[in-house]
Structure formats: C-alpha cells, structure tokens
Coordinates of C-alpha atoms and ligand atoms in Angstrom, one line a residue:
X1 CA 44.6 -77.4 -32.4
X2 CA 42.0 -76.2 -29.8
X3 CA 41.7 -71.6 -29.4
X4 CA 41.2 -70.4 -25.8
X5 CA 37.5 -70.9 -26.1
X6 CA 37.6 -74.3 -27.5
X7 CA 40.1 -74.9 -24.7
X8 CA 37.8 -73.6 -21.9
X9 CA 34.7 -75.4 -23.2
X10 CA 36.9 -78.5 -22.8
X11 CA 36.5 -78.1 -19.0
X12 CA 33.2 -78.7 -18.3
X13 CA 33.7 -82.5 -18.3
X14 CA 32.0 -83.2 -15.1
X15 CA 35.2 -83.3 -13.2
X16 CA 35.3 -83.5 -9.8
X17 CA 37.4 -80.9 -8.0
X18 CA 36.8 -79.5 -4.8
X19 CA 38.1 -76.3 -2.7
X20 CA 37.9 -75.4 0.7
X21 CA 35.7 -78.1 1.6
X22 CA 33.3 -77.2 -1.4
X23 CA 32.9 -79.1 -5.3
X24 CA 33.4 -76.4 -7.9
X25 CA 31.0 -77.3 -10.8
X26 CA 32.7 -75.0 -13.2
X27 CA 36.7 -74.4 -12.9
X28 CA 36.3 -71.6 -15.6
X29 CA 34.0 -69.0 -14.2
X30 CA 35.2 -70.0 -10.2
X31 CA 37.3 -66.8 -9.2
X32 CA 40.0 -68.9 -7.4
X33 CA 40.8 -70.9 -10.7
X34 CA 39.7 -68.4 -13.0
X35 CA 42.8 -66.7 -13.2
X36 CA 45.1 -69.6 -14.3
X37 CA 42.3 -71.2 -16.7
X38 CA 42.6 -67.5 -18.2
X39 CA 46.6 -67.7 -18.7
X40 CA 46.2 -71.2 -20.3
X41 CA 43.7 -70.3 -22.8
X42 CA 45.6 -67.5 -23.6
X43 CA 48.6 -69.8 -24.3
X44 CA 46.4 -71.8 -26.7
X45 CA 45.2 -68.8 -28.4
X46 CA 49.1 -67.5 -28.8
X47 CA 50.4 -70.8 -30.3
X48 CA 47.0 -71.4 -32.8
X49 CA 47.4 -72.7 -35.7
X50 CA 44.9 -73.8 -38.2
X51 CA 44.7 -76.8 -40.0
X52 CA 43.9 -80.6 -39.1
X53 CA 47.6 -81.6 -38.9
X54 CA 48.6 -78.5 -37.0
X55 CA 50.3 -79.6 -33.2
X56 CA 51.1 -77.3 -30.6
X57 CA 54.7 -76.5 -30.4
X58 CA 55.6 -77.1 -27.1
X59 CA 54.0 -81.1 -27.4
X60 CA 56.5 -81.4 -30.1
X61 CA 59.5 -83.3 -29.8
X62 CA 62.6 -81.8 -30.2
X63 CA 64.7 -82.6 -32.8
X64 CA 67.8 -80.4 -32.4
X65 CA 69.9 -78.4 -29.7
X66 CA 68.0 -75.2 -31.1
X67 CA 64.8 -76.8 -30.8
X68 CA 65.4 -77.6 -27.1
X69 CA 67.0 -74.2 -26.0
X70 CA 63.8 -72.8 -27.8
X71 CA 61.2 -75.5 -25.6
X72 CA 63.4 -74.6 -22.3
X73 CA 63.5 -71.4 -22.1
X74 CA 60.2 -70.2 -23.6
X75 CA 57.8 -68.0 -21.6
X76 CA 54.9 -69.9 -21.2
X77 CA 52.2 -70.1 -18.9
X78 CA 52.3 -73.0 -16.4
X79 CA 50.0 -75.3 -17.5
X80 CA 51.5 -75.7 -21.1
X81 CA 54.9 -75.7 -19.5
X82 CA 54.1 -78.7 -17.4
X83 CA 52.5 -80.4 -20.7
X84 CA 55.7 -79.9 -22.1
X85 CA 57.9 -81.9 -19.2
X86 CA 55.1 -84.7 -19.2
X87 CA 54.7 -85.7 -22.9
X88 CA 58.8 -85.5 -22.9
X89 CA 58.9 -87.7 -20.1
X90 CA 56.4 -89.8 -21.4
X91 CA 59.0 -90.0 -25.1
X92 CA 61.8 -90.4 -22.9
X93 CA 60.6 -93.3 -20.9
X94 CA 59.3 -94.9 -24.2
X95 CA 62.5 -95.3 -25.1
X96 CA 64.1 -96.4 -22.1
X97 CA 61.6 -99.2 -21.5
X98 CA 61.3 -100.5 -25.2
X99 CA 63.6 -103.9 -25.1
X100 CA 61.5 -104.7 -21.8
X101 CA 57.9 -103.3 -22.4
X102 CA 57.5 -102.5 -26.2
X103 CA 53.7 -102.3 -25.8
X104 CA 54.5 -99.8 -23.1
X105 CA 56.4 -98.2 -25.2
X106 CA 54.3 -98.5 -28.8
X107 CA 51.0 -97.2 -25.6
X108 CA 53.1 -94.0 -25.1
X109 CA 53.7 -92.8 -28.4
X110 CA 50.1 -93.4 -29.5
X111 CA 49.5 -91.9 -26.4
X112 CA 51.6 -89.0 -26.7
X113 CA 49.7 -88.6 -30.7
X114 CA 46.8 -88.4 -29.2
X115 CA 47.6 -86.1 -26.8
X116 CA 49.3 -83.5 -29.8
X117 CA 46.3 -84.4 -32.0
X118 CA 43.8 -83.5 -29.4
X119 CA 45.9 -80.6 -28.2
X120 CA 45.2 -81.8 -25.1
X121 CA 47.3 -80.8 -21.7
X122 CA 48.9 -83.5 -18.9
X123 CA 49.8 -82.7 -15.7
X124 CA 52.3 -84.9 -13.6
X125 CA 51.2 -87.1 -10.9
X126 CA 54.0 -88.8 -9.2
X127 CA 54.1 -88.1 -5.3
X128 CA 52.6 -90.9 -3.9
X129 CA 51.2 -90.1 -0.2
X130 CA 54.0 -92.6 1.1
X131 CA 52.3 -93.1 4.6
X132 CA 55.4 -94.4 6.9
X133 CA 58.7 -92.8 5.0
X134 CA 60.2 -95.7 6.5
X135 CA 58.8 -98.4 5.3
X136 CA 58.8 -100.0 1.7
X137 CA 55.0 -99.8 -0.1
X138 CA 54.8 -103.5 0.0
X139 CA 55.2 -103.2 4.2
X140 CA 52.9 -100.0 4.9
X141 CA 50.1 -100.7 6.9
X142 CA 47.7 -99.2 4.5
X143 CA 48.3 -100.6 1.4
X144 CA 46.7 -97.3 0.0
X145 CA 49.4 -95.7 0.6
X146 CA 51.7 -95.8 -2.6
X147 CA 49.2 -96.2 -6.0
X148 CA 48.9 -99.3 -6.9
X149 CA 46.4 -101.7 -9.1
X150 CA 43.5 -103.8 -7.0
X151 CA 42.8 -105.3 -9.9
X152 CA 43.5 -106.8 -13.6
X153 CA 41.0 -107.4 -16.5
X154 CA 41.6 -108.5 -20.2
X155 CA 40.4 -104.5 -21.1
X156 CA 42.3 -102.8 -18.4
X157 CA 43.5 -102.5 -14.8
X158 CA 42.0 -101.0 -11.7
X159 CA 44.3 -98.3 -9.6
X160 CA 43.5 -96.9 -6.1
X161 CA 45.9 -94.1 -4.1
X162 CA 46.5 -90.6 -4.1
X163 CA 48.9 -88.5 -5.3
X164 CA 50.2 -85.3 -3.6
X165 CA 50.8 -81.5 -4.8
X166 CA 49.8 -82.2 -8.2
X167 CA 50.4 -78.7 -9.9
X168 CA 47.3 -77.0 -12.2
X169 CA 45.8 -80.4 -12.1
X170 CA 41.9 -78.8 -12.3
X171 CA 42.7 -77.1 -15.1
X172 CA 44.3 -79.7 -17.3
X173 CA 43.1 -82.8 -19.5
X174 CA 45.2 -85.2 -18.7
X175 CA 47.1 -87.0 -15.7
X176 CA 50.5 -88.4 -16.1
X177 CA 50.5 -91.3 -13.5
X178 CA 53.8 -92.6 -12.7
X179 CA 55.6 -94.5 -9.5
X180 CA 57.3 -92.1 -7.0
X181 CA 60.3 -94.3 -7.0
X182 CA 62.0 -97.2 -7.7
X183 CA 60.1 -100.8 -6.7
X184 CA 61.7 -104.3 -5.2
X185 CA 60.5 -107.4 -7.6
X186 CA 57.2 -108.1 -4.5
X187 CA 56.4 -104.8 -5.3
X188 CA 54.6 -105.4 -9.1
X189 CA 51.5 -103.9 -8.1
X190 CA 53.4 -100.3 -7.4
X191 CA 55.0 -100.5 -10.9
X192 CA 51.9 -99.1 -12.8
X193 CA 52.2 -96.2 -15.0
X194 CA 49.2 -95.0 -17.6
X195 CA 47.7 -92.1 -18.7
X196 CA 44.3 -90.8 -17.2
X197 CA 41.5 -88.6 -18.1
X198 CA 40.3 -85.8 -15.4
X199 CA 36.4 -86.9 -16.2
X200 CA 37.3 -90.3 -15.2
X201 CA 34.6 -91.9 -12.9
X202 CA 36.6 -92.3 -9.1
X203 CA 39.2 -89.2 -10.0
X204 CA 38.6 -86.4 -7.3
X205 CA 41.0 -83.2 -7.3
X206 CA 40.7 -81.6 -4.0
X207 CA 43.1 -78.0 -4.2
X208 CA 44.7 -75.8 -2.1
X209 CA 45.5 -72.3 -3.5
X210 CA 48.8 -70.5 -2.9
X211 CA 47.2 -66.8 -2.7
X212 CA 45.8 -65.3 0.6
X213 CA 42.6 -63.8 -0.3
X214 CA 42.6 -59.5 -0.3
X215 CA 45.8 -58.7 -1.7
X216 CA 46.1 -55.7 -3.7
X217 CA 47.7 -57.7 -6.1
X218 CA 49.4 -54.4 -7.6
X219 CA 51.8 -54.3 -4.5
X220 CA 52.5 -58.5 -5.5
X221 CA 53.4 -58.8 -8.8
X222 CA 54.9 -62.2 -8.3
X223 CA 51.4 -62.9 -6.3
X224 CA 49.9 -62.0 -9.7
X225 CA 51.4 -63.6 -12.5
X226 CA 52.1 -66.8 -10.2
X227 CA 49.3 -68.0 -8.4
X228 CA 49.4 -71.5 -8.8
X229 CA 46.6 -74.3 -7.2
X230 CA 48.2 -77.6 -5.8
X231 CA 45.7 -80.8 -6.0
X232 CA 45.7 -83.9 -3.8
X233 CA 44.6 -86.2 -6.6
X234 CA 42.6 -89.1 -5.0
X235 CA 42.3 -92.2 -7.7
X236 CA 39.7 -94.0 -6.1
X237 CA 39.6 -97.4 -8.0
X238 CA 39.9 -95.8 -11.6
X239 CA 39.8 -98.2 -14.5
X240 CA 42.2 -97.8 -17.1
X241 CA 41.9 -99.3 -20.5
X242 CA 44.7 -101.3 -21.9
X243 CA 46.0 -98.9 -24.6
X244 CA 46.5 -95.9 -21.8
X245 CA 48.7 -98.8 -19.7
X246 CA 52.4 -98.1 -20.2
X247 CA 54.0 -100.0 -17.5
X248 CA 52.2 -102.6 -15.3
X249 CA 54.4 -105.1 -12.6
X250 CA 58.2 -104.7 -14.6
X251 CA 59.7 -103.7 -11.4
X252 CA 62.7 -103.2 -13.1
X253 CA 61.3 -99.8 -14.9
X254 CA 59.2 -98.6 -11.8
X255 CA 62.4 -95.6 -11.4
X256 CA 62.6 -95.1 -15.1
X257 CA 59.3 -92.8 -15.3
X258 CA 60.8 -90.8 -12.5
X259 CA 64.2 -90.4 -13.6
X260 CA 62.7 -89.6 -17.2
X261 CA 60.6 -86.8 -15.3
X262 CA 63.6 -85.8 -13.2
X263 CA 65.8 -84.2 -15.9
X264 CA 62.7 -82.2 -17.9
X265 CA 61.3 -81.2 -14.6
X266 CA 64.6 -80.3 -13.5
X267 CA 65.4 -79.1 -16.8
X268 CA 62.5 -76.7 -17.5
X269 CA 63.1 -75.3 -13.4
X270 CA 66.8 -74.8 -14.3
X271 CA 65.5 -72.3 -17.0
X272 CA 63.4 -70.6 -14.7
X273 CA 66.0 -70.6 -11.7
X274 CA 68.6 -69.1 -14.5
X275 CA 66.3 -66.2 -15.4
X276 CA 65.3 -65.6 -11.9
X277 CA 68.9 -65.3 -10.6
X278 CA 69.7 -62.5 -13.1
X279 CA 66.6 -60.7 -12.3
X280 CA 67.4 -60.9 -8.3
X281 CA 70.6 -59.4 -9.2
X282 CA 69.1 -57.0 -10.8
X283 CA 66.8 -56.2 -8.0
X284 CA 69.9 -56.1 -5.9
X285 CA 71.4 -53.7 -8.0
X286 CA 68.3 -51.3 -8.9
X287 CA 67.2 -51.1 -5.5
X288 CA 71.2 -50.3 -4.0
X289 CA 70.9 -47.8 -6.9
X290 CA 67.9 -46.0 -5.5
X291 CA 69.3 -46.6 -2.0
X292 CA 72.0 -44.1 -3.0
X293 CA 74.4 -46.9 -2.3
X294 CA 75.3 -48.7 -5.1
X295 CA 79.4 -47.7 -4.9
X296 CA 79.5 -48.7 -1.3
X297 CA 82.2 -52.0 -1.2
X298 CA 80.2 -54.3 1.0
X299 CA 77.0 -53.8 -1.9
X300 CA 79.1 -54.2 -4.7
X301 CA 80.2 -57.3 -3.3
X302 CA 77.3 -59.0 -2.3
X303 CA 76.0 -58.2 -5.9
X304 CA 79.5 -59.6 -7.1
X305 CA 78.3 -63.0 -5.6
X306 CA 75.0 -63.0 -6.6
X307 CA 76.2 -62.6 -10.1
X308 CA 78.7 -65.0 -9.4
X309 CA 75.9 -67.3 -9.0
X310 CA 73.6 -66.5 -11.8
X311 CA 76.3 -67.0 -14.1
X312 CA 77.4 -70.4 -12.9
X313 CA 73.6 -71.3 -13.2
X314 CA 73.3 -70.1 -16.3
X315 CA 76.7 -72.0 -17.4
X316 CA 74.8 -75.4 -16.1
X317 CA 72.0 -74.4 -17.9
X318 CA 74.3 -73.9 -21.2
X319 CA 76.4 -77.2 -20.3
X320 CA 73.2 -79.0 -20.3
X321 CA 72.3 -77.9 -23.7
X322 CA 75.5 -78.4 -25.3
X323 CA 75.9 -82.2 -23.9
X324 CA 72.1 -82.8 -25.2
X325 CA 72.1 -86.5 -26.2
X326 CA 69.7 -88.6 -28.4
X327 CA 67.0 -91.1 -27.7
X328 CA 66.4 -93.4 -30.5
X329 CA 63.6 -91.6 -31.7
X330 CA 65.2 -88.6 -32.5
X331 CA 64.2 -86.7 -29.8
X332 CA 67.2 -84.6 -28.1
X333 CA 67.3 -84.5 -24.7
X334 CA 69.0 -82.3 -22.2
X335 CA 72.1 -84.0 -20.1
X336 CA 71.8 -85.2 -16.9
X337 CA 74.4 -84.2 -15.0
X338 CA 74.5 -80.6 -15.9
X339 CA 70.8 -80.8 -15.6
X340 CA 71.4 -81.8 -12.0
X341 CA 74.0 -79.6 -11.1
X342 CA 72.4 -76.7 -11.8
X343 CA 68.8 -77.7 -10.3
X344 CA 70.9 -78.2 -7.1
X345 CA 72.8 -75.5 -7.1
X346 CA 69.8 -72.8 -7.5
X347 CA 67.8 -74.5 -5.0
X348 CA 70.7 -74.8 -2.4
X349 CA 71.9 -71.2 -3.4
X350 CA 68.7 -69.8 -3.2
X351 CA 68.8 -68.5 0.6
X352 CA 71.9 -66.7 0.1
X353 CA 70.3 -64.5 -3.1
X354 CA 67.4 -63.8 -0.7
X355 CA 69.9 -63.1 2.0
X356 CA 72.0 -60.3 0.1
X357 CA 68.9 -58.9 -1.4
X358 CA 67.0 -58.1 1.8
X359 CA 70.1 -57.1 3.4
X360 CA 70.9 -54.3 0.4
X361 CA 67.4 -54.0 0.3
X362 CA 67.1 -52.8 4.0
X363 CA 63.7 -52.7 6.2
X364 CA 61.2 -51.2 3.6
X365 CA 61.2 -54.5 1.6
X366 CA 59.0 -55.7 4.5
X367 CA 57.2 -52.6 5.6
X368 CA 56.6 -50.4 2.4
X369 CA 53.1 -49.4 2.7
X370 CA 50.8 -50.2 0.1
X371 CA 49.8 -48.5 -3.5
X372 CA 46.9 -47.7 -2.1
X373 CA 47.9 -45.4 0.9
X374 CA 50.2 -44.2 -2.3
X375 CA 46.5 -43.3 -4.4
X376 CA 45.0 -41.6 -0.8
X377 CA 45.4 -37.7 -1.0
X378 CA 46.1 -37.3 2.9
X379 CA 49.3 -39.5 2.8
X380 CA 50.2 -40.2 -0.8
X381 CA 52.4 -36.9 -1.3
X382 CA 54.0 -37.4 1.9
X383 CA 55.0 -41.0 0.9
X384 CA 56.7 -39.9 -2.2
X385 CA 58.6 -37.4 -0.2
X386 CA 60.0 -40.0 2.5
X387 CA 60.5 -43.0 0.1
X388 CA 62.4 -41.0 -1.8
X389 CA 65.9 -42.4 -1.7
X390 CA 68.9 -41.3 -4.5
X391 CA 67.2 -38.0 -5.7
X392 CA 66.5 -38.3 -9.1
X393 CA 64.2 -41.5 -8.2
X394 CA 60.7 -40.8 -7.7
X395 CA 59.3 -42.6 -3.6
X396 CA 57.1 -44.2 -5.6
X397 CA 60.1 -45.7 -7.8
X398 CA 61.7 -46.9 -5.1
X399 CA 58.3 -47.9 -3.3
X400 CA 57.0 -50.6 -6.4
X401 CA 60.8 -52.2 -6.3
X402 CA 60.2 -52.8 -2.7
X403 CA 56.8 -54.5 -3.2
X404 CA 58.1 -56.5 -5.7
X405 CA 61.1 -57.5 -3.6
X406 CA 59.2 -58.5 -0.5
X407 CA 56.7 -60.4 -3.0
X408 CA 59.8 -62.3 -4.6
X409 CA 61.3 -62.9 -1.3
X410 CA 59.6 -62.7 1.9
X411 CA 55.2 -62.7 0.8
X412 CA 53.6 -65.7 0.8
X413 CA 54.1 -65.9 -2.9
X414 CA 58.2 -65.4 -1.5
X415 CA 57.8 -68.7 1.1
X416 CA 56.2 -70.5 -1.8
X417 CA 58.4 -70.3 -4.4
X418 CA 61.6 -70.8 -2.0
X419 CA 59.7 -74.2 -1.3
X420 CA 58.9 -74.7 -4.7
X421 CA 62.2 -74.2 -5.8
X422 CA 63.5 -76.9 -3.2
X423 CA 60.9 -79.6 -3.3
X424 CA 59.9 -79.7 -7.0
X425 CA 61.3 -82.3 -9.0
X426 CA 62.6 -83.6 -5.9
X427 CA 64.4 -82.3 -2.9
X428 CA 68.6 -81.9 -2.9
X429 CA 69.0 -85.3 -2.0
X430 CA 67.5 -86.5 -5.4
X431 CA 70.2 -84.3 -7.7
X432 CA 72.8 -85.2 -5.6
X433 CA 71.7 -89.3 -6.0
X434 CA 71.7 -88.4 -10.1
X435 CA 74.9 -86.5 -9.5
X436 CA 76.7 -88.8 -8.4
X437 CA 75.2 -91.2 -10.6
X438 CA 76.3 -89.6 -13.7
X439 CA 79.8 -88.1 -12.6
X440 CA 83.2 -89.3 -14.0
X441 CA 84.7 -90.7 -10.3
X442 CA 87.1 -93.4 -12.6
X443 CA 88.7 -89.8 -14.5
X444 CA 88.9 -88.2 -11.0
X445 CA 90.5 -90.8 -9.6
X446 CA 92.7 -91.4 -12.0
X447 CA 93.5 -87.6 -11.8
X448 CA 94.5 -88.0 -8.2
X449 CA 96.5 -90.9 -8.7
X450 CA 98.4 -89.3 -11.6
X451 CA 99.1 -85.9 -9.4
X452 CA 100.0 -88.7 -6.1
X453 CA 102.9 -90.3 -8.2
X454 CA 100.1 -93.6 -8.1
X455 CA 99.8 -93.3 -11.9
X456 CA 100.2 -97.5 -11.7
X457 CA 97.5 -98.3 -9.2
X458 CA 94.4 -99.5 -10.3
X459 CA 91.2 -96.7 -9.9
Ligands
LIG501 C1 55.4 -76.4 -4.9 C2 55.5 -77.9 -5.2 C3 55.0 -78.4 -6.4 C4 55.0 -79.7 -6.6 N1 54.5 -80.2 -7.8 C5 54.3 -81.5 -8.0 C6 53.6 -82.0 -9.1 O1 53.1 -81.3 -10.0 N2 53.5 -83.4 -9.2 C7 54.1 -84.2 -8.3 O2 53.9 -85.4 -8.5 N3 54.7 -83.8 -7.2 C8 54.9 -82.5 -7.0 N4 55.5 -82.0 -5.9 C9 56.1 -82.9 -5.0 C10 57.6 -82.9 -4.8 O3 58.2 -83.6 -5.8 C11 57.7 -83.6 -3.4 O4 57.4 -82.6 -2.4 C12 59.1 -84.0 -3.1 O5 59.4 -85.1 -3.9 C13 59.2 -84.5 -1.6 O6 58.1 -85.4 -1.3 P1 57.2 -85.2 0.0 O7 56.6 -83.8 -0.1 O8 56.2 -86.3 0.0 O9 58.1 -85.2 1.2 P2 58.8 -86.5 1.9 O10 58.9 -87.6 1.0 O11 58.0 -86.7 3.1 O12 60.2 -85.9 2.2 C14 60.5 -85.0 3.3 C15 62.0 -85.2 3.6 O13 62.2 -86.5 4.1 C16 63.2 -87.2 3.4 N5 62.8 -88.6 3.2 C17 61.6 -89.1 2.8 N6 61.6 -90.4 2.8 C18 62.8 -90.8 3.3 C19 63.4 -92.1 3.6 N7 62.8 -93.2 3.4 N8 64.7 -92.1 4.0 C20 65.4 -90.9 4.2 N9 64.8 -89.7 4.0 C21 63.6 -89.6 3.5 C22 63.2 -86.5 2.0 O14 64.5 -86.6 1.4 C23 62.9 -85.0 2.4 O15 64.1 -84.4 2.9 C24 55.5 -80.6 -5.7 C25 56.0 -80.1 -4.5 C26 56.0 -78.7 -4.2 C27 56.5 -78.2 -2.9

C-alpha cells in the first residue's frame, strides 16, 4: 500500500491538467488542488498498512452485510470514496457481462488487482458531452460527441471524446471510462468501456473549482472540508492496450456499466444524504433553540417533518442493506430499489429541508457578519451583545451556527451541493427509470384486484 508521501510522489506523472486557462505542472504544491491532494494523502496514511499483500480497505470487495454498511457509511475523504464506487462498479459489471464478454470480465478483475495491488485511485468518467440531447450518438453531427473508438489494432483500440464533471479527476490515478447510456446495435463504436491511466499521451483534464477565492473559510465550514474540482476530461485519440479493454462494440452491455455505477454512486450518496438530513435537523433544532423558540408549534413542526424525512431516508438506506444480494463472486451488493428510493427521495426532498431551515433560521443565516468583524475590538463586543438570542447562548454561539447554515444552504458551497445532490449519479428521472424497473407492479396489482372483488382477472 502507498503512505501519503508515496501517494503524492505518484502525481508528478506528467499529467496534463489545466485551470483557468493555465497547465498546472504540479497538482501537489498548486494552492487550488493542494487542499484535496492533502485530504487524500491523509486517507492513505489513515488506512496504511505494511506488508506486500496488504490492500486498502475500501478497494476491497465486500463480502458480507457488515462489510458493506462499514464501506457505505465510512468517513472518507472524496477521492478514496469515489475509488470505492468505481472498482465496485467495475466487480459488479464483471459479473453482469461474463456469459457475453468473459474477457471483459477476466480484463476487470485483473484490472481491479492491479488497481488494489498498486493502491492506486479511479475516478468515474461517464458523462459523455452528448452534443444534441435529441439525437442518438450514431446521428449527432459531430461524431465527437459521445466517446467512441476511431480505431482497432491487434494491441488495443483508439478512443476520442470528452467526458463532463469528472469529480477529483487531477488528483487520482486512474479513469473509469464507461458509456453514458444504453447503445442501439449501429452504435458499436459507443459501446467501449476500459480503464485509463491520467499520464496517458492525448488525456487533458481541464478543472473548474467550486470555491470563490477570499473566503474566510472559518465562517464556511462546509466551503472547507468540501471543496471539490470538476474536470472536463478530453480523450484525445488515447490508445488503450487490450488487457485495460473491458467492453468494446456488445451493444447489448453499453447500459450495464452505468446501471452497475448507478446503485454504488447512488448507494455511497444515500449515505451521505442520510447523515446530512439528521444534521440539518439538528441545525434546525440548535439554532430554534438559540432563537429562544424552540417550543413555539409552527418550529416544532417543521422540525417534526424534517425528522420525518431523515428517518425515512435513513429506513431506505437500512432497507437497502438488509435486501443486499450477491454477485457470483461473492461480492454483496446493495439493492436496487431501496438504493433508488432513497437517492430520489433526498434529492427531491432536499428543497423543503432548506426551506424549514432558513425559515426557523430567520434573516441572519444570510447576513451574519463575519468572524472577523467578531476578532475586531471596535465591533466584536457589540456583536456578541446583539447576536445574542436565548440568554444563556453566547452571540458568538449563535453567530458560527448561522455561518454554517448559510454555508450548508444558501453559499456557493450551499448552490453546489443542492446541484450535486440532484445531478450526481443521475438526475430524478434516472431513479425513477430504475424504480420502476425494479418494483413489484404484478403484487400491486394483484393487491388491487383482490381489494376490487377482481381476485379472478388476470394482472
Ligand atoms: C456536482 C456534480 C458531480 C458530478 N460528478 C460526475 C462524475 O464524477 N463523473 C461523471 O461521469 N459525471 C458526473 N456528473 C454528471 C452527472 O451525472 C450529470 O450531470 C447528469 O447525468 C446529467 O447530465 P448532463 O449534466 O449532461 O445534463 P443533460 O443530459 O443535458 O440533462 C439535463 C436535463 O435534460 C434531460 N434530458 C437530457 N437528454 C434528454 C433526452 N434525450 N430526452 C429527454 N430529456 C433529456 C435530463 O433528464 C435532465 O433533466 C456530475 C454532475 C454534478 C452536477
């Protein structure tokens, strides 16, 4: 297994990424990356272990319910979480595709040892730039437009496209290519899947960042711990050797990659979405608290729903665990529906916690000046004497909660993660496609037919 160190040598590959119109020679030491190369190596330096057959725990397999309650709902930093959902996509689609592909499949798992060998990290790249949303890849005018292989050797294949909003890619090993979506038979080319170094010759991250520059990041918490860069990953005729091919024209398992990555991402987000609706709760309820209002009926009701709704996500989240089923391998995955239920649920339900949490919260969430106007002798007294709310609770009490609320809710950070919870893994649409996909409609029906007095008729 690689330390920190070992981990941030790793990244001086030559890898071409580029921010704000500029190539950064050195992801480590450039202060917009820094940060997040920082929390990654300290992830590697928390899960070390010694020895040649050591392998990280969260590239592991696993093997019971335990195993994947402890993988879901472990506090890592980003980038090893998103290793995480890739290598168990990767396991998952091995075994989906076996009958059709076996040398896909036989690619991935020595693919997958090599990764936990290497104790390497793999980001996912599966947005496709899609050009015209309307048309098929096969009929955009740009052909570019949806990744696909230009050309086939006897060592490898050639792929050209881009892929959108590609999460920590700078900072990671490894790109998980996949197809966006399911492809028609003419549509071979699109059906390409394979693993790909960062260093590859043609591979060019260019990132935006999610944090404004100048924050006193001690009034955005959030801002702090969650700064996360976004890469528009440009494949520009990248060959790929044979043995890093896992799917290449079988049209038939374009969709399986992405409904493989579908449940972890939605999965490992679930997890997140669970812990994050108890803690708006509890921001609802602190700061109603140190409002002086926390009796008041309309408060105590809005925090009723909210905890209405982080239970029910957190019963989808313990549904999903419960149901786990098993691939063939072994490996225990988490079940679909629940997965999908809940992932839908916290995204859709998302506006309404924001909703009751400003409104408890009141105008100060927004307009709470900062910790330094706290620090500055000419206004800080006076600030802890106004914020002051339920006495008892120092201003300056009442002050951090609001900087943390506005950060969670309404900062840039705020807009951000209300996006990210909507879009990644796939808008609403796509969980309620898998819903409805996985739902028993013959028992419901039959159920309705029973209670009708149609107990007879056919479902
Ligand atoms: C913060 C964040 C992080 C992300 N991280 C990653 C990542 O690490 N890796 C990765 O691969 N992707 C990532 N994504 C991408 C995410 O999965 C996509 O944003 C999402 O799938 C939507 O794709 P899009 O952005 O291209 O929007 P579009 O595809 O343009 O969709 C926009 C809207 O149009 C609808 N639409 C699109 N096409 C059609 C059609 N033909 N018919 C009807 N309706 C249509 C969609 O349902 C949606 O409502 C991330 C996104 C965000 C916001």
């Amino acid at each position: 297994m690689m330390t920190g160190a070992q981990y941030k040598a790793s990244l001086k590959d030559g890898r071409r990424v580029y921010f704000r119109g500029e190539r950064v020679t050195d992801v480590v030491t450039h202060p917009t990356f820094a940060h997040q190369v920082e929390a990654a190596a300290a992830g590697y330096d928390r899960d070390y272990r010694s020895g040649a057959d050591a392998v990280s725990s969260y590239m592991k397999a696993p093997r019971s319910i335990d195993e994947l309650r402890d993988q879901a709902t472990a506090s890592v930093d980003l980038l090893t979480s998103i290793s995480t959902t890739s290598t168990m996509t990767l396991l998952t689609a091995a075994d989906r595709i076996q009958k059709r592909r076996p040398q896909g499949s036989e690619a991935i798992r020595d693919y997958v040892r090599e990764l936990q060998r290497k104790d390497l990290r793999i980001v996912e790249c599966i947005t496709d730039a899609k050009g015209d949303r309307s048309l098929p890849p096969a009929k955009q005018p740009d052909p570019d437009a949806y990744l696909r292989v230009v050309e086939r050797r006897s060592d490898g294949v050639v792929i050209r496209g881009a892929k959108l909003h590609i999460a920590v890619a700078p900072i990671a090993h490894e790109l998980m290519v996949i197809p966006t979506k399911a492809m028609k038979p003419d549509e071979r080319d699109y059906a390409i899947a394979c693993g790909v170094a960062l260093d590859t010759p043609g591979v060019k991250v260019i990132n935006v960042g999610s944090t404004p520059a100048g924050l006193d990041l001690r009034d955005y918490p959030f801002t702090h711990d969650e700064f996360i860069s976004h890469g528009f990953v440009i494949f520009d005729d990248v060959f790929v050797p044979n043995e890093r091919v896992f799917l290449d024209g079988e049209t038939e398992h374009a969709a399986t990659f992405a409904h493989s990555l579908g449940l972890w991402i939605r999965a490992q987000g679930l997890a997140g979405m669970a812990d994050e609706a108890d803690m708006r709760a509890g921001f609802a309820q602190l700061i109603a608290e140190a409002n002086g209002l926390d009796k008041v009926v309309h408060i105590k009701e809005k925090i009723a729903e909210m905890v209405i709704h982080a239970t029910l996500l957190r019963s989808t989240l313990e549904a999903s665990l419960a149901r786990a089923q098993n691939l063939s391998d072994g490996t225990v995955i988490p079940d679909e529906l629940y997965t999908n239920v809940g992932k839908y649920l916290g995204a859709a339900e998302l506006p309404l916690m924001n909703r009751h949490l400003l409104d408890i919260a009141g105008g100060s969430a927004l307009t709470a000046p900062s910790t330094r106007d706290l620090e500055n002798p000419e206004t800080g007294q006076l600030l802890k004497k106004y914020m002051v709310g339920k006495a008892g609770l120092g201003g300056d009490y009442r002050l951090k909660l609001f900087h943390a609320i506005r950060d969670l809710t309404a900062s840039t950070t705020g807009s951000y993660k209300n996006l990210a919870t909507l879009l990644g893994g796939g808008g609403l649409y796509a969980q309620r496609v898998v819903t409805r996909g996985r739902y028993d409609m013959e028992r419901a029906k039959r159920l309705a037919l029973r209670a009708a007095g149609l107990a007879d008729q056919p479902v």
